[in-house]
Every structure is written in C-alpha cells, then in structure tokens.
mmCIF file of C-alpha atoms in Angstrom:
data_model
loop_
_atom_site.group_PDB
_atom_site.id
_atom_site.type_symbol
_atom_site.label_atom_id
_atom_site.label_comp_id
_atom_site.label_asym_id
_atom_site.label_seq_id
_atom_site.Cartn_x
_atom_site.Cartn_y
_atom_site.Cartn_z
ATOM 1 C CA UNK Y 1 3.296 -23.263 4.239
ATOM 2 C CA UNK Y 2 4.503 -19.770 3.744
ATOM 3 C CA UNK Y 3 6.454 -18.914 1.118
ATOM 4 C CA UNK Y 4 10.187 -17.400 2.007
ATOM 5 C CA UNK Y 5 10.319 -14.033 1.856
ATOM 6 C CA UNK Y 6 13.559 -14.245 -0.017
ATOM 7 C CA UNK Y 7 11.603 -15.488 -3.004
ATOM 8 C CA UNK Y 8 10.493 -11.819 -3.771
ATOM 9 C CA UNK Y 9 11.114 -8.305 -4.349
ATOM 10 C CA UNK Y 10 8.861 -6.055 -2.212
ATOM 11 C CA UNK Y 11 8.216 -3.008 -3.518
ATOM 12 C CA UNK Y 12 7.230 0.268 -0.866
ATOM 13 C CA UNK Y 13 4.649 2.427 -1.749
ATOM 14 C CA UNK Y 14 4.740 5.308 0.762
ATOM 15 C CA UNK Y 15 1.784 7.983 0.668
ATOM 16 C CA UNK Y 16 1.722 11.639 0.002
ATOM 17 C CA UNK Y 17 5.378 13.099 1.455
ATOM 18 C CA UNK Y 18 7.116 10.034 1.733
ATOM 19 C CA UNK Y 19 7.400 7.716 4.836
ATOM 20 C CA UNK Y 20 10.062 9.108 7.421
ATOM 21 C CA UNK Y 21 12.137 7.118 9.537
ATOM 22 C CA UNK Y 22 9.890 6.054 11.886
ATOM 23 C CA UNK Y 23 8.011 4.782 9.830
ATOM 24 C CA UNK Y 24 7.014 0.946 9.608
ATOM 25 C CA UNK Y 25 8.151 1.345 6.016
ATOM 26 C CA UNK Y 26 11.641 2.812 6.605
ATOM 27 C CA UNK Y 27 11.449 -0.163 9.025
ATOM 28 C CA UNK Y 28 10.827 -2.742 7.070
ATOM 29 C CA UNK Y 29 13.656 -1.132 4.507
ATOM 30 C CA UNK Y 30 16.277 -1.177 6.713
ATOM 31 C CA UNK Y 31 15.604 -4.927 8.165
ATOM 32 C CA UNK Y 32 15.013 -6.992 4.697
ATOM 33 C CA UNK Y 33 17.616 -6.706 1.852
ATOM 34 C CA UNK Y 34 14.278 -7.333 -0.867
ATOM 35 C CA UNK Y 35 12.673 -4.075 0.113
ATOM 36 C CA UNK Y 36 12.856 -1.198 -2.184
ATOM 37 C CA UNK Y 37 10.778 2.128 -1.797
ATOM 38 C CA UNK Y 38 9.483 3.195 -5.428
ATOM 39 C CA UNK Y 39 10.918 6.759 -5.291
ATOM 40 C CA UNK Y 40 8.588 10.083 -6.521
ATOM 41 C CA UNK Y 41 10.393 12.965 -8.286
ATOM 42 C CA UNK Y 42 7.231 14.603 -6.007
ATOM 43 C CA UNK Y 43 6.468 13.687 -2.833
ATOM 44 C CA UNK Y 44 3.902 16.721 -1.532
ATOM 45 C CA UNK Y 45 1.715 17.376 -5.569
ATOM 46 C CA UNK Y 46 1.812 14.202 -6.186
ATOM 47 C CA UNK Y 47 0.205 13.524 -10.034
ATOM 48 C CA UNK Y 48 -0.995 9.984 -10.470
ATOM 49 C CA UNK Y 49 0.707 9.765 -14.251
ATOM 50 C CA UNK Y 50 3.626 10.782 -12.986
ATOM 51 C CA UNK Y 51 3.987 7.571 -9.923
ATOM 52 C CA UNK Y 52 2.426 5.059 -11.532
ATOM 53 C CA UNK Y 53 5.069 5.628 -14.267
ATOM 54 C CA UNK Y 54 7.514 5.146 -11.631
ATOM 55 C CA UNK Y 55 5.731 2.269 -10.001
ATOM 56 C CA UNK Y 56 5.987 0.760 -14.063
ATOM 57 C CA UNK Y 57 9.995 1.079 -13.753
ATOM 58 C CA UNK Y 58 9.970 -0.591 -10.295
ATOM 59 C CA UNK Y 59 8.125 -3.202 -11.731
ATOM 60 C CA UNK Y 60 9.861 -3.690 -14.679
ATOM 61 C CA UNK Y 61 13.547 -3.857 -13.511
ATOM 62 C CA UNK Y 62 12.633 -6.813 -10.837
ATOM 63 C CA UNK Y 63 13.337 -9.931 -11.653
ATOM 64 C CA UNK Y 64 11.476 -11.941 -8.671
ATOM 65 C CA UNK Y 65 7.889 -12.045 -8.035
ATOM 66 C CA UNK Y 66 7.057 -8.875 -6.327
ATOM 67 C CA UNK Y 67 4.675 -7.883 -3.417
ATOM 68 C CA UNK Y 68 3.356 -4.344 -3.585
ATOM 69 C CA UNK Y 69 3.334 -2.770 -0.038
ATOM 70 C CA UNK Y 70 1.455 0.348 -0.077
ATOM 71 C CA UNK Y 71 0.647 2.921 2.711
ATOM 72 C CA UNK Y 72 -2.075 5.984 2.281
ATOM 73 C CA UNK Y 73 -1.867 7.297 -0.711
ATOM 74 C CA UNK Y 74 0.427 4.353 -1.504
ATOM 75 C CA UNK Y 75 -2.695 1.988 -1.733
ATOM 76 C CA UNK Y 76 -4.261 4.639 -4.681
ATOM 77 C CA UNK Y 77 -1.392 4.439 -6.274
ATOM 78 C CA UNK Y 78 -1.426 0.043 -6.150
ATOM 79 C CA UNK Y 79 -4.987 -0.152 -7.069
ATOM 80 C CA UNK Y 80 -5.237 2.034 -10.106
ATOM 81 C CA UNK Y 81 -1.719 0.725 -11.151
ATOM 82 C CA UNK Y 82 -3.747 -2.551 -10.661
ATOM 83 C CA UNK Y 83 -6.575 -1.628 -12.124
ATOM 84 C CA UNK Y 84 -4.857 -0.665 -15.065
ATOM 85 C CA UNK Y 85 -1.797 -2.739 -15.733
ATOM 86 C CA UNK Y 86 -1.443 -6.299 -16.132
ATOM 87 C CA UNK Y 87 -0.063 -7.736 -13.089
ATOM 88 C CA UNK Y 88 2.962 -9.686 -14.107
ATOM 89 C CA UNK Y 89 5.290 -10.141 -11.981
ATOM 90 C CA UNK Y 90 3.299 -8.670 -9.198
ATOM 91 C CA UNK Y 91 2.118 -11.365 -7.134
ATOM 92 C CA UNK Y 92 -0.024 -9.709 -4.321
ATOM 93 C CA UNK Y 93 -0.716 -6.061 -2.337
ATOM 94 C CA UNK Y 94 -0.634 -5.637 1.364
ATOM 95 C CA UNK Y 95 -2.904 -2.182 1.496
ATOM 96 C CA UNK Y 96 -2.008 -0.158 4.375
ATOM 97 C CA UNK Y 97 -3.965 2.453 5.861
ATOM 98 C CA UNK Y 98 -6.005 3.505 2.030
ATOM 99 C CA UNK Y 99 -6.529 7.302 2.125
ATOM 100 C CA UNK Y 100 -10.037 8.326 1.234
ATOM 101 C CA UNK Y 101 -8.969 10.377 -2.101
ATOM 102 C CA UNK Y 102 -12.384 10.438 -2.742
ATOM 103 C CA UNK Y 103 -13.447 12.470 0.588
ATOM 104 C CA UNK Y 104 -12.457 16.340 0.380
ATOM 105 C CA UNK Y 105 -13.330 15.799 4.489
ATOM 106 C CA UNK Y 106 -10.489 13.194 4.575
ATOM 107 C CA UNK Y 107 -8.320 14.272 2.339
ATOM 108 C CA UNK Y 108 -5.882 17.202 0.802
ATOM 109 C CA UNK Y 109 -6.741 18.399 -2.494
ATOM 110 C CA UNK Y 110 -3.703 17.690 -4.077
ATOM 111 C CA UNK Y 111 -4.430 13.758 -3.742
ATOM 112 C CA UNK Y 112 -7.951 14.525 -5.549
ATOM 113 C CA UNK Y 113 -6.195 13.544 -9.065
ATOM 114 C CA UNK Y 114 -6.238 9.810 -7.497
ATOM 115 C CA UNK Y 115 -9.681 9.538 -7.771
ATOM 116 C CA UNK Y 116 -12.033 7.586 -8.679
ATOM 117 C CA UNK Y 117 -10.475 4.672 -7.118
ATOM 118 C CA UNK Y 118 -11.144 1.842 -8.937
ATOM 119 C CA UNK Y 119 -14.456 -0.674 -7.326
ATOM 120 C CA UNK Y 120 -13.268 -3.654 -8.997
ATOM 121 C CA UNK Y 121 -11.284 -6.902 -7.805
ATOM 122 C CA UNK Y 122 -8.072 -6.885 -7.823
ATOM 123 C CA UNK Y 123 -6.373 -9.514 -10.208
ATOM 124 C CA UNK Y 124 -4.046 -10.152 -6.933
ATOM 125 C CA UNK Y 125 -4.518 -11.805 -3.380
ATOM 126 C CA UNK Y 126 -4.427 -8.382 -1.191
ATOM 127 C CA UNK Y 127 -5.532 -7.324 2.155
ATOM 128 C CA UNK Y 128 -6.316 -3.711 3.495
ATOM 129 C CA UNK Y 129 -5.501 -2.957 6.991
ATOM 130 C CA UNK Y 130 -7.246 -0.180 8.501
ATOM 131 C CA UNK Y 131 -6.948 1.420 11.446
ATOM 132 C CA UNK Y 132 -10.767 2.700 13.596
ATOM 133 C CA UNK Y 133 -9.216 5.982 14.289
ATOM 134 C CA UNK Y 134 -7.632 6.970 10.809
ATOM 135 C CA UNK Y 135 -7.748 10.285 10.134
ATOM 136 C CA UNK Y 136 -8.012 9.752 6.234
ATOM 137 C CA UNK Y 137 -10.575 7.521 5.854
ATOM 138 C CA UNK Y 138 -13.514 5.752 8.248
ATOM 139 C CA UNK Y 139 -13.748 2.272 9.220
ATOM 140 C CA UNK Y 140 -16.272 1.384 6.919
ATOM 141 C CA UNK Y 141 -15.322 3.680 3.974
ATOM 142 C CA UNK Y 142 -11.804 1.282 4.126
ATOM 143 C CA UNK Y 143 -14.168 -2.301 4.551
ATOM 144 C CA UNK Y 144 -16.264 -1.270 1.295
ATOM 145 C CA UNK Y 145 -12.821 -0.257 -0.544
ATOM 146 C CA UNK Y 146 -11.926 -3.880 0.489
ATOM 147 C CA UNK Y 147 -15.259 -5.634 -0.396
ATOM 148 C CA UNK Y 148 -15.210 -4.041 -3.875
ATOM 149 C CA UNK Y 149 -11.362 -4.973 -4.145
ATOM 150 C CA UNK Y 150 -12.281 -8.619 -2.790
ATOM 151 C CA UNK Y 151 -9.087 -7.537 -0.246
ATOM 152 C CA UNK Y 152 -8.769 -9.793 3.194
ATOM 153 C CA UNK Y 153 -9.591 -7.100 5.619
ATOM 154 C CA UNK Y 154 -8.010 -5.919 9.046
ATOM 155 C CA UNK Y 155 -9.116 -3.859 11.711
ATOM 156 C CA UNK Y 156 -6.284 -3.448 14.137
ATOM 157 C CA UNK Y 157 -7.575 -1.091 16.344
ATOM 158 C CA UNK Y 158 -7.196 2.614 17.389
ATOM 159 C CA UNK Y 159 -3.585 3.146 15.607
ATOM 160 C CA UNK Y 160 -4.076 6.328 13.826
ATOM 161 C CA UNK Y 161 -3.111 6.195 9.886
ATOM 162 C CA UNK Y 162 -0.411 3.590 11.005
ATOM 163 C CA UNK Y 163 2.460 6.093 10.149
ATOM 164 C CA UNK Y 164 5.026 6.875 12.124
ATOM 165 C CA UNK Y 165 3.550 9.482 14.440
ATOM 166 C CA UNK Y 166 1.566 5.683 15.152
ATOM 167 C CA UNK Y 167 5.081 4.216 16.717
ATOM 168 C CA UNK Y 168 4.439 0.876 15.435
ATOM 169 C CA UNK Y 169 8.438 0.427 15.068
ATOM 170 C CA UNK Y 170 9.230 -3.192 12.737
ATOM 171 C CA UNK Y 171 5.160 -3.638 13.365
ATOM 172 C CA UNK Y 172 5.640 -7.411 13.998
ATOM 173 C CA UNK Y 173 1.241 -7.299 13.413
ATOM 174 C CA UNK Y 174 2.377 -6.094 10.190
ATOM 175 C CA UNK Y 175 4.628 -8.760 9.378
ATOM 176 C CA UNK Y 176 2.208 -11.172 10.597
ATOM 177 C CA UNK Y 177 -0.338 -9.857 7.960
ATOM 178 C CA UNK Y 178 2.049 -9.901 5.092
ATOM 179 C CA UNK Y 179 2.603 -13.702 6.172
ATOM 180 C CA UNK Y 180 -1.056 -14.499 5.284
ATOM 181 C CA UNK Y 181 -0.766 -12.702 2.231
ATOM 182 C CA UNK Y 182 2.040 -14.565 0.689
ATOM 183 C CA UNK Y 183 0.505 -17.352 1.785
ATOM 184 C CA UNK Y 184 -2.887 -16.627 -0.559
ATOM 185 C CA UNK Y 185 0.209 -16.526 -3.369
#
C-alpha cells in the first residue's frame, strides 16, 4: 500500500535558474499544500556550499518525513547532500532529469563546482528518471549514475530535460513514479 502523501514534506530541488511556471515543479507546488521549493540566494552561479546549506535549513525546519524531489542540477545538489549528510528525516529522492556536471559537452561551466558526483548508494530508496533525448546528459551516462546510486531507473522516452519547454503540465507519469517511490519507504 502506498503511503499518503500527506504523511510528508516534499522538498523541490529545481536546477540551475530555477524552475518557471511551466514547470512540472511549479506544478506540483501549486497542486499539493506539502511541497516547498528550497530557495537559492543564486539561481544562474550556483556554488554547491552555498545550496546544500540551504537544502540543510529545508531539512531541518520540517517536521514530517521528507521526500527530496530534485530536477537537473537539483539531483547534484540531493546526491552530494546525500552523500554527505546523514539522512534523517529524509526518507527517499525522486531524481529528475540528473545533469551531467561532470561533462563540459553537457554542461555550463558554472555547474562544474558540483562535481565529482558522488558513485556510491544512496542511504535512501530513489529513482532517476531520464529522458533519451536530454540535452544534459545521455541515456546511459544517467543509467550508470543510477547503478552506482542503486536508484530504480526510468526511461520515459524522447521528453527533452523534462523542464518546462518539455510541457509535461502536473506530469501524472511523474506522479505515478513518485508513487513507487514512497512505496520503497
């Protein structure tokens, strides 16, 4: 049985410049009360002290498990905040569209200071989703980030980096996939 959704905080982890408001994020903010986006002082250089010290106040004020729901540079941010913190009240990571931080062909430079990305498991059910036409990272670049995070893994198709240019709307696939996840909880 799934757990209700009402039984946690989910924290939004939007990539380099934010998520606009097409976005499945701004979405998924607007429809369920337990959503909060974990705010940057800077959205375009980002510096990976500076969020995951933000990401540590998101965490810390919560009082309900919490899901981490990352996009792009998002899922950087979850995995070395993962890699690095103990979990807590973090319960699990839905890993949207990982950007390659790694890959100066995928990639801006200012996202460089996100890398390495951590090749460990995660101490947390997750589960990448990755799109076969992503921009910012390949296919099989996202599948080995999963393997090494022992992340459930999705290929849904030819979406783009699953950002709002991508139209996905609510993204009811989306919601599906967080379903699973809470139900590895």
């Amino acid at each position: 049985m799934i757990p209700s959704c009402e039984a946690f905080d989910f924290l939004l982890l939007p990539g380099l410049g934010n998520s606009g408001v097409d976005h499945w994020q701004s979405h998924w903010s607007m429809a369920f009360p337990n959503t909060s986006r974990v705010l940057q002082d800077d959205w375009d250089t980002p510096r990976l002290a500076d969020w995951l010290a933000r990401l540590d106040n998101a965490v810390a004020q919560g009082m309900r498990p919490a899901v981490l729901i990352a996009h792009s540079l998002g899922v950087a941010l979850a995995v070395q905040w993962l890699a690095t913190r103990a979990p807590g009240r973090v319960k699990a990571a839905l890993l949207v569209a990982p950007s390659d931080v790694e890959s100066a062909d995928h990639t801006p430079n200012e996202v460089r200071n996100f890398a390495p990305l951590p090749r460990a498991a995660l101490p947390v059910p997750s589960t990448v989703i990755a799109s076969s036409n992503d921009p910012y990272v390949t296919l099989a670049r996202a599948g080995a980030f999963a393997a090494s995070w022992e992340s459930g893994f999705c290929d849904v198709g030819e979406l783009g980096h699953l950002n709002g240019a991508s139209r996905l709307g609510l993204w009811p696939q989306g919601l599906v996939l967080l379903g699973r996840l809470l139900n590895r909880i």
